């Protein structure tokens, strides 16, 4: 008797074409969106310098700002939680650095380390509250958004009688640690490109003869590094599998021996860490800090993540997708400026894109679990 079992296809396995596998990728929507947005502004704003070296630098820096906080928000959302205190954390971390340096006269590096320690500790406290109270992280971090913002303003006013502190640029330039947040890299490459005539140079003033784009800002390098790290952690490590499992079905993950509570607390800490990096880059680059910095950044980060393909229910998403969502935001925000459009349209775009992304991701989720068949 011949056994044909080995030759017959397994009916439980569904063959997918290359195009179907591509469409099932979480970052598919944001990838297509970036291409469409670039083509659109290439047609309407290229004559205004948007795609000149200086213009590319402008929207790349804006995109990097979104990307830094989106990486932390993405991993946390995949783990099944939200953090709405990210924007307040940015203002808090920046003010800690400013008060340490301007008011107490401490070196910049000490203020930076203090900001990171306090931010990560508050992130851990957020996660601890969510785990112990078993309240939705949306509620806990929404409350913390107001608490931390009020604490930042109170801390600033009581110590300095101001809500905006400036004058830290010289201290940042002279510090050994601060330049990794506010400096530029690969300057020699851009100087060489200017000598070859590939990049324009200033023709008058203090910077005469220097390239218009003198290097790659540290903010962009941080964004690229965090995206690479986040994607590697998520897709190439056991801990990444734990993140997916924690957001997909926390109870089943616990039964399988996965430390769900620890995973979620660590993700809250990492989100705070990313927010602190954003704050350090802002303060060291511009030499100032404000108690109101980071306003609405938490929602922009979440929108980047959702556009990047993450599900609001957790357990599914892509760090690369979140990075692509950030690029889309940066291109649109600066594209509206270069095209001369009303800047308020950017918010209209954000809201519309969020709605479209949620509808699309919901449909994809139903296809994944087979609910729509």
Short mmCIF file of N, CA, C and O in Angstrom, two decimals, residues 32-132:
data_model
loop_
_atom_site.label_atom_id
_atom_site.label_comp_id
_atom_site.label_asym_id
_atom_site.label_seq_id
_atom_site.Cartn_x
_atom_site.Cartn_y
_atom_site.Cartn_z
N UNK A 32 4.28 52.59 1.14
CA UNK A 32 3.57 53.16 -0.01
C UNK A 32 3.25 54.63 0.22
O UNK A 32 3.34 55.46 -0.70
N UNK A 33 2.90 54.98 1.47
CA UNK A 33 2.59 56.37 1.79
C UNK A 33 3.78 57.28 1.60
O UNK A 33 3.65 58.40 1.07
N UNK A 34 4.95 56.84 2.02
CA UNK A 34 6.17 57.66 1.85
C UNK A 34 6.46 57.89 0.37
O UNK A 34 6.78 59.01 -0.04
N UNK A 35 6.33 56.85 -0.44
CA UNK A 35 6.58 56.99 -1.88
C UNK A 35 5.62 58.00 -2.49
O UNK A 35 6.02 58.90 -3.25
N UNK A 36 4.34 57.88 -2.16
CA UNK A 36 3.33 58.79 -2.72
C UNK A 36 3.56 60.23 -2.27
O UNK A 36 3.44 61.17 -3.07
N UNK A 37 3.89 60.42 -1.00
CA UNK A 37 4.12 61.76 -0.47
C UNK A 37 5.35 62.39 -1.12
O UNK A 37 5.34 63.58 -1.49
N UNK A 38 6.41 61.62 -1.29
CA UNK A 38 7.62 62.14 -1.93
C UNK A 38 7.35 62.54 -3.38
O UNK A 38 7.78 63.61 -3.83
N UNK A 39 6.62 61.71 -4.09
CA UNK A 39 6.28 62.03 -5.48
C UNK A 39 5.42 63.29 -5.55
O UNK A 39 5.65 64.18 -6.39
N UNK A 40 4.45 63.39 -4.65
CA UNK A 40 3.54 64.54 -4.65
C UNK A 40 4.31 65.84 -4.45
O UNK A 40 4.14 66.79 -5.21
N UNK A 41 5.16 65.89 -3.42
CA UNK A 41 5.88 67.14 -3.14
C UNK A 41 7.03 67.36 -4.12
O UNK A 41 7.47 68.49 -4.31
N UNK A 42 7.52 66.29 -4.74
CA UNK A 42 8.52 66.45 -5.79
C UNK A 42 7.92 67.20 -6.98
O UNK A 42 8.60 67.99 -7.64
N UNK A 43 6.63 66.99 -7.21
CA UNK A 43 5.95 67.64 -8.33
C UNK A 43 5.57 69.08 -8.01
O UNK A 43 5.60 69.95 -8.90
N UNK A 44 5.20 69.37 -6.74
CA UNK A 44 4.67 70.71 -6.44
C UNK A 44 5.64 71.62 -5.68
O UNK A 44 5.42 72.83 -5.63
N UNK A 45 6.71 71.05 -5.09
CA UNK A 45 7.57 71.89 -4.26
C UNK A 45 9.05 71.77 -4.58
O UNK A 45 9.87 72.37 -3.90
N UNK A 46 9.40 71.02 -5.61
CA UNK A 46 10.83 70.84 -5.92
C UNK A 46 11.48 72.15 -6.36
O UNK A 46 12.67 72.37 -6.10
N UNK A 47 10.72 73.02 -7.01
CA UNK A 47 11.28 74.30 -7.46
C UNK A 47 11.58 75.24 -6.31
O UNK A 47 12.30 76.23 -6.49
N UNK A 48 11.01 74.97 -5.13
CA UNK A 48 11.22 75.85 -3.97
C UNK A 48 12.35 75.38 -3.06
O UNK A 48 12.52 75.91 -1.97
N UNK A 49 13.10 74.41 -3.50
CA UNK A 49 14.28 73.97 -2.75
C UNK A 49 14.05 72.88 -1.75
O UNK A 49 14.94 72.57 -0.95
N UNK A 50 12.89 72.23 -1.78
CA UNK A 50 12.61 71.19 -0.81
C UNK A 50 13.54 70.00 -0.95
O UNK A 50 13.87 69.32 0.04
N UNK A 51 13.99 69.72 -2.17
CA UNK A 51 14.84 68.56 -2.41
C UNK A 51 16.28 68.96 -2.72
O UNK A 51 17.06 68.16 -3.21
N UNK A 52 16.62 70.22 -2.40
CA UNK A 52 18.02 70.62 -2.37
C UNK A 52 18.65 70.05 -1.09
O UNK A 52 17.93 69.65 -0.15
N UNK A 53 19.97 70.01 -1.00
CA UNK A 53 20.61 69.46 0.21
C UNK A 53 20.10 70.09 1.51
O UNK A 53 19.85 69.39 2.49
N UNK A 54 19.93 71.43 1.51
CA UNK A 54 19.45 72.10 2.71
C UNK A 54 18.01 71.73 3.01
O UNK A 54 17.62 71.53 4.17
N UNK A 55 17.18 71.62 1.96
CA UNK A 55 15.78 71.24 2.15
C UNK A 55 15.65 69.81 2.65
O UNK A 55 14.82 69.53 3.54
N UNK A 56 16.45 68.90 2.10
CA UNK A 56 16.43 67.51 2.55
C UNK A 56 16.84 67.42 4.02
O UNK A 56 16.25 66.67 4.80
N UNK A 57 17.83 68.22 4.38
CA UNK A 57 18.24 68.23 5.79
C UNK A 57 17.10 68.69 6.69
O UNK A 57 16.87 68.11 7.76
N UNK A 58 16.36 69.71 6.26
CA UNK A 58 15.27 70.24 7.09
C UNK A 58 14.21 69.19 7.38
O UNK A 58 13.84 68.95 8.54
N UNK A 59 13.70 68.53 6.31
CA UNK A 59 12.64 67.57 6.59
C UNK A 59 13.17 66.26 7.18
O UNK A 59 12.44 65.53 7.85
N UNK A 60 14.46 66.00 6.98
CA UNK A 60 15.06 64.82 7.62
C UNK A 60 15.16 65.02 9.14
O UNK A 60 14.93 64.08 9.91
N UNK A 61 15.50 66.23 9.56
CA UNK A 61 15.59 66.52 11.00
C UNK A 61 14.21 66.41 11.65
O UNK A 61 14.06 65.84 12.73
N UNK A 62 13.19 66.96 10.99
CA UNK A 62 11.83 66.86 11.52
C UNK A 62 11.39 65.41 11.60
O UNK A 62 10.80 64.97 12.59
N UNK A 63 11.68 64.64 10.56
CA UNK A 63 11.34 63.21 10.55
C UNK A 63 12.06 62.48 11.68
O UNK A 63 11.48 61.58 12.32
N UNK A 64 13.31 62.84 11.91
CA UNK A 64 14.08 62.18 12.97
C UNK A 64 13.48 62.44 14.34
O UNK A 64 13.48 61.56 15.21
N UNK A 65 12.96 63.65 14.54
CA UNK A 65 12.31 63.96 15.81
C UNK A 65 11.12 63.03 16.05
O UNK A 65 10.96 62.48 17.15
N UNK A 66 10.30 62.87 15.02
CA UNK A 66 9.17 61.96 15.15
C UNK A 66 9.64 60.52 15.38
O UNK A 66 9.07 59.78 16.19
N UNK A 67 10.69 60.12 14.65
CA UNK A 67 11.14 58.72 14.69
C UNK A 67 11.66 58.32 16.07
O UNK A 67 11.43 57.20 16.53
N UNK A 68 12.39 59.21 16.72
CA UNK A 68 12.99 58.88 18.02
C UNK A 68 11.93 58.47 19.03
O UNK A 68 12.06 57.45 19.72
N UNK A 69 10.85 59.26 19.13
CA UNK A 69 9.82 58.91 20.10
C UNK A 69 8.90 57.81 19.58
O UNK A 69 8.28 57.09 20.36
N UNK A 70 8.84 57.65 18.25
CA UNK A 70 7.98 56.62 17.67
C UNK A 70 8.53 55.22 17.94
O UNK A 70 7.75 54.27 18.08
N UNK A 71 9.85 55.08 18.02
CA UNK A 71 10.44 53.75 18.27
C UNK A 71 9.99 53.22 19.63
O UNK A 71 9.54 52.08 19.75
N UNK A 72 10.12 54.05 20.66
CA UNK A 72 9.68 53.64 21.98
C UNK A 72 8.19 53.36 22.03
O UNK A 72 7.74 52.37 22.60
N UNK A 73 7.40 54.26 21.42
CA UNK A 73 5.95 54.08 21.40
C UNK A 73 5.56 52.81 20.66
O UNK A 73 4.61 52.12 21.04
N UNK A 74 6.29 52.48 19.59
CA UNK A 74 5.99 51.29 18.80
C UNK A 74 6.19 50.01 19.61
O UNK A 74 5.29 49.16 19.66
N UNK A 75 7.32 49.88 20.26
CA UNK A 75 7.58 48.67 21.04
C UNK A 75 6.59 48.53 22.19
O UNK A 75 6.13 47.42 22.50
N UNK A 76 6.24 49.65 22.80
CA UNK A 76 5.28 49.61 23.90
C UNK A 76 3.90 49.23 23.41
O UNK A 76 3.19 48.44 24.04
N UNK A 77 3.48 49.75 22.25
CA UNK A 77 2.17 49.42 21.70
C UNK A 77 2.10 47.96 21.27
O UNK A 77 1.08 47.30 21.44
N UNK A 78 3.18 47.45 20.71
CA UNK A 78 3.20 46.03 20.34
C UNK A 78 3.07 45.16 21.59
O UNK A 78 2.47 44.09 21.57
N UNK A 79 3.64 45.65 22.70
CA UNK A 79 3.52 44.94 23.98
C UNK A 79 2.14 45.11 24.60
O UNK A 79 1.88 44.57 25.68
N UNK A 80 1.26 45.87 23.93
CA UNK A 80 -0.12 45.98 24.38
C UNK A 80 -0.43 47.14 25.28
O UNK A 80 -1.48 47.17 25.92
N UNK A 81 0.46 48.16 25.35
CA UNK A 81 0.24 49.29 26.24
C UNK A 81 0.44 50.62 25.51
O UNK A 81 1.02 50.66 24.42
N UNK A 82 -0.04 51.70 26.14
CA UNK A 82 0.14 53.06 25.63
C UNK A 82 0.87 53.90 26.68
O UNK A 82 0.79 53.63 27.87
N UNK A 83 1.54 54.94 26.21
CA UNK A 83 2.12 55.93 27.12
C UNK A 83 1.80 57.32 26.60
O UNK A 83 2.40 57.79 25.63
N UNK A 84 0.84 57.97 27.24
CA UNK A 84 0.43 59.31 26.84
C UNK A 84 1.21 60.41 27.55
O UNK A 84 0.91 61.58 27.40
N UNK A 85 2.20 60.03 28.34
CA UNK A 85 2.99 61.02 29.07
C UNK A 85 4.31 61.34 28.37
O UNK A 85 5.15 62.04 28.93
N UNK A 86 4.49 60.85 27.14
CA UNK A 86 5.76 61.05 26.43
C UNK A 86 6.07 62.53 26.24
O UNK A 86 7.19 62.98 26.48
N UNK A 87 5.07 63.31 25.82
CA UNK A 87 5.31 64.73 25.61
C UNK A 87 5.70 65.44 26.88
O UNK A 87 6.63 66.27 26.89
N UNK A 88 5.03 65.13 27.98
CA UNK A 88 5.37 65.74 29.27
C UNK A 88 6.76 65.30 29.72
O UNK A 88 7.49 66.06 30.35
N UNK A 89 7.14 64.06 29.39
CA UNK A 89 8.46 63.56 29.73
C UNK A 89 9.55 64.33 28.99
O UNK A 89 10.63 64.59 29.55
N UNK A 90 9.27 64.73 27.77
CA UNK A 90 10.23 65.52 27.01
C UNK A 90 10.47 66.86 27.70
O UNK A 90 11.62 67.29 27.88
N UNK A 91 9.39 67.53 28.09
CA UNK A 91 9.53 68.81 28.79
C UNK A 91 10.23 68.65 30.12
O UNK A 91 11.09 69.47 30.49
N UNK A 92 9.91 67.59 30.85
CA UNK A 92 10.51 67.34 32.16
C UNK A 92 12.01 67.09 32.05
O UNK A 92 12.81 67.68 32.77
N UNK A 93 12.40 66.20 31.13
CA UNK A 93 13.82 65.86 30.99
C UNK A 93 14.65 67.07 30.57
O UNK A 93 15.75 67.30 31.09
N UNK A 94 14.11 67.85 29.64
CA UNK A 94 14.83 69.05 29.21
C UNK A 94 14.99 70.06 30.33
O UNK A 94 16.05 70.69 30.48
N UNK A 95 13.96 70.20 31.16
CA UNK A 95 14.04 71.16 32.27
C UNK A 95 14.99 70.69 33.35
O UNK A 95 15.66 71.50 34.00
N UNK A 96 15.05 69.38 33.57
CA UNK A 96 16.03 68.84 34.54
C UNK A 96 17.44 69.21 34.12
O UNK A 96 18.26 69.67 34.94
N UNK A 97 17.75 69.05 32.84
CA UNK A 97 19.07 69.42 32.34
C UNK A 97 19.31 70.92 32.48
O UNK A 97 20.39 71.35 32.92
N UNK A 98 18.33 71.72 32.10
CA UNK A 98 18.50 73.17 32.14
C UNK A 98 18.69 73.69 33.56
O UNK A 98 19.57 74.52 33.83
N UNK A 99 17.87 73.21 34.49
CA UNK A 99 18.00 73.66 35.88
C UNK A 99 19.33 73.23 36.47
O UNK A 99 19.99 73.99 37.20
N UNK A 100 19.75 72.01 36.15
CA UNK A 100 21.04 71.52 36.66
C UNK A 100 22.19 72.40 36.20
O UNK A 100 23.10 72.70 36.99
N UNK A 101 22.14 72.82 34.95
CA UNK A 101 23.24 73.60 34.38
C UNK A 101 23.14 75.08 34.68
O UNK A 101 24.10 75.71 35.16
N UNK A 102 21.97 75.67 34.41
CA UNK A 102 21.81 77.13 34.55
C UNK A 102 21.67 77.56 36.00
O UNK A 102 22.31 78.52 36.44
N UNK A 103 20.85 76.86 36.76
CA UNK A 103 20.56 77.29 38.13
C UNK A 103 21.59 76.79 39.14
O UNK A 103 22.03 77.54 40.01
N UNK A 104 21.96 75.52 39.02
CA UNK A 104 22.89 74.95 40.00
C UNK A 104 24.33 74.93 39.52
O UNK A 104 25.23 74.58 40.29
N UNK A 105 24.58 75.25 38.25
CA UNK A 105 25.94 75.34 37.74
C UNK A 105 26.64 74.02 37.57
O UNK A 105 27.88 73.98 37.49
N UNK A 106 25.89 72.94 37.46
CA UNK A 106 26.51 71.63 37.26
C UNK A 106 26.94 71.45 35.81
O UNK A 106 26.37 72.06 34.91
N UNK A 107 27.95 70.64 35.55
CA UNK A 107 28.36 70.38 34.17
C UNK A 107 27.21 69.76 33.37
O UNK A 107 26.34 69.09 33.93
N UNK A 108 27.24 69.96 32.08
CA UNK A 108 26.17 69.45 31.22
C UNK A 108 26.06 67.93 31.34
O UNK A 108 24.95 67.39 31.35
N UNK A 109 27.19 67.25 31.41
CA UNK A 109 27.13 65.79 31.42
C UNK A 109 26.42 65.27 32.67
O UNK A 109 25.71 64.26 32.61
N UNK A 110 26.57 65.98 33.78
CA UNK A 110 25.89 65.57 35.00
C UNK A 110 24.38 65.79 34.86
O UNK A 110 23.57 64.96 35.30
N UNK A 111 24.01 66.91 34.25
CA UNK A 111 22.59 67.17 34.03
C UNK A 111 21.96 66.17 33.08
O UNK A 111 20.81 65.74 33.27
N UNK A 112 22.71 65.76 32.06
CA UNK A 112 22.21 64.77 31.10
C UNK A 112 21.99 63.43 31.79
O UNK A 112 20.94 62.79 31.60
N UNK A 113 22.97 63.00 32.58
CA UNK A 113 22.82 61.73 33.29
C UNK A 113 21.65 61.78 34.28
O UNK A 113 20.89 60.81 34.40
N UNK A 114 21.50 62.92 34.97
CA UNK A 114 20.38 63.06 35.90
C UNK A 114 19.05 62.98 35.17
O UNK A 114 18.09 62.36 35.66
N UNK A 115 18.97 63.60 34.00
CA UNK A 115 17.74 63.57 33.22
C UNK A 115 17.38 62.15 32.80
O UNK A 115 16.21 61.74 32.88
N UNK A 116 18.38 61.40 32.37
CA UNK A 116 18.12 60.01 31.96
C UNK A 116 17.69 59.14 33.14
O UNK A 116 16.75 58.35 33.03
N UNK A 117 18.38 59.29 34.26
CA UNK A 117 18.05 58.48 35.43
C UNK A 117 16.63 58.75 35.90
O UNK A 117 15.83 57.83 36.15
N UNK A 118 16.27 60.03 36.01
CA UNK A 118 14.93 60.39 36.48
C UNK A 118 13.86 59.98 35.48
O UNK A 118 12.78 59.50 35.86
N UNK A 119 14.13 60.17 34.19
CA UNK A 119 13.14 59.82 33.16
C UNK A 119 12.86 58.32 33.15
O UNK A 119 11.70 57.89 33.13
N UNK A 120 13.92 57.53 33.16
CA UNK A 120 13.76 56.07 33.14
C UNK A 120 13.08 55.60 34.42
O UNK A 120 12.24 54.68 34.39
N UNK A 121 13.42 56.22 35.55
CA UNK A 121 12.77 55.86 36.81
C UNK A 121 11.28 56.16 36.76
O UNK A 121 10.45 55.36 37.24
N UNK A 122 10.90 57.30 36.20
CA UNK A 122 9.49 57.64 36.07
C UNK A 122 8.79 56.71 35.09
O UNK A 122 7.61 56.36 35.29
N UNK A 123 9.50 56.30 34.04
CA UNK A 123 8.93 55.32 33.12
C UNK A 123 8.66 54.00 33.83
O UNK A 123 7.61 53.37 33.62
N UNK A 124 9.59 53.58 34.68
CA UNK A 124 9.40 52.35 35.45
C UNK A 124 8.21 52.50 36.40
O UNK A 124 7.43 51.55 36.59
N UNK A 125 8.08 53.68 37.00
CA UNK A 125 6.96 53.93 37.91
C UNK A 125 5.63 53.85 37.16
O UNK A 125 4.64 53.30 37.67
N UNK A 126 5.59 54.41 35.95
CA UNK A 126 4.40 54.30 35.10
C UNK A 126 4.03 52.84 34.88
O UNK A 126 2.88 52.43 35.04
N UNK A 127 5.02 52.05 34.48
CA UNK A 127 4.77 50.64 34.23
C UNK A 127 4.34 49.90 35.48
O UNK A 127 3.45 49.04 35.44
N UNK A 128 4.96 50.25 36.61
CA UNK A 128 4.61 49.62 37.88
C UNK A 128 3.15 49.91 38.24
O UNK A 128 2.42 49.01 38.69
N UNK A 129 2.71 51.14 38.04
CA UNK A 129 1.33 51.50 38.34
C UNK A 129 0.35 50.71 37.46
O UNK A 129 -0.68 50.24 37.94
N UNK A 130 0.69 50.62 36.19
CA UNK A 130 -0.18 49.89 35.26
C UNK A 130 -0.30 48.43 35.68
O UNK A 130 -1.39 47.84 35.69
N UNK A 131 0.83 47.82 36.03
CA UNK A 131 0.84 46.40 36.39
C UNK A 131 0.11 46.16 37.71
O UNK A 131 -0.71 45.24 37.83
N UNK A 132 0.40 46.99 38.72
CA UNK A 132 -0.16 46.76 40.05
C UNK A 132 -1.64 47.12 40.14
O UNK A 132 -2.41 46.44 40.81
#
